[in-house]
Amino acid sequence: MKKIMVFDIGGSAVKWSVIKENGEFVESNKFNIPKTEEEFFFDLAKTTNEMKVKYDVKGIAISAPGAVDSETGIIGGVSAIAYIHGPNFKEILKEATDLNLAMENDANCAALGECWLGAGKENKDLAFVVCGSGIGGAIVKDKKIHVGVHKHGGEFGYCSIMCELDGEPKFTSWSQAGSTTALANKVAKLKGLEEGSIDGVQVFELCSKSDEIAIKEVNKYYFTMAVGIYNIQYTFDPEVIILGGAISERKGYIDEINKRLHIMMNSDLEGTIKPVLKTCKYGNDANKLGALCNYLQREK
């Protein structure tokens, strides 16, 4: 059974694993994001070549932030690592390792990983929503990522979830209204605290202590999530919507969103199909499994 070198490029570190074609992890580790582009590609190639000798890896799979063009091997858009946007990963690593490479956006990889072996294993069509400092996501159709013409398929965080039309039109994106960062900043402001002084985890802790401000804003947060999820259901009509991100692991998280969806389904809205929600099975490993799945699909 072939083994593949898999990298998951994050904001502060590159996590890597050697993984068999069936999704079995052989060895894993990580290294910090280097300061320069040259060091970055040197570390990718060095790690790959070491694993090539040790395990005879046959290819490279990468999960990366940004508008990843899987065909060209170039990453567009912006991310926390400016120098990864522009260089041709396929050409550079092919020359350095003599191995073929397949790469995809990190949210898309997480969705693919869950669709392949995780919470969406039994489904062909699903949507994936990442809840964190922003709202990310992906669309999977017939077990394959729908990237979109502009590489923005599943970028749910950009969707306008609120609008004010009295006076000058004002629009609010899902990321601006429904991220855990937005929640924490709103609670901090209402409490007269400095922005960034508390995080989402602390807001939920305040809720458990019956803090009225936190309770009110968390209720709004769950409704915002419900509205976004409802809209996905009636745009794409997937079999299931899988939620990822650290907050999705909270006990009762899906139950709370379902309570708000129930209210929406019994309102003046005309929809009759209630979204089916699940949480990720593989957490952070979903990115690497999805990168491998993407590689295997492209090598067929």
mmCIF file of C-alpha atoms in Angstrom, residues 4-7 44 48 58-62 93-94 97 99-103 295:
data_model
loop_
_atom_site.group_PDB
_atom_site.id
_atom_site.type_symbol
_atom_site.label_atom_id
_atom_site.label_comp_id
_atom_site.label_asym_id
_atom_site.label_seq_id
_atom_site.Cartn_x
_atom_site.Cartn_y
_atom_site.Cartn_z
ATOM 1 C CA ILE A 4 1.976 9.704 0.858
ATOM 2 C CA MET A 5 3.732 12.708 2.429
ATOM 3 C CA VAL A 6 1.009 15.039 3.729
ATOM 4 C CA PHE A 7 1.472 18.646 4.922
ATOM 5 C CA LEU A 44 9.140 20.909 3.033
ATOM 6 C CA THR A 48 9.781 14.828 2.266
ATOM 7 C CA LYS A 58 5.185 8.160 -3.496
ATOM 8 C CA GLY A 59 3.719 11.651 -3.573
ATOM 9 C CA ILE A 60 3.012 14.910 -1.735
ATOM 10 C CA ALA A 61 -0.387 16.199 -0.560
ATOM 11 C CA ILE A 62 -0.835 19.684 0.882
ATOM 12 C CA LEU A 93 8.789 20.535 -4.888
ATOM 13 C CA LYS A 94 8.886 18.381 -8.016
ATOM 14 C CA THR A 97 11.878 15.746 -4.427
ATOM 15 C CA LEU A 99 7.473 13.617 -6.557
ATOM 16 C CA ASN A 100 4.087 14.732 -7.882
ATOM 17 C CA LEU A 101 2.048 17.069 -5.698
ATOM 18 C CA ALA A 102 -1.644 17.790 -5.172
ATOM 19 C CA MET A 103 -2.875 20.667 -3.007
ATOM 20 C CA TYR A 295 -4.244 13.632 -3.946
#
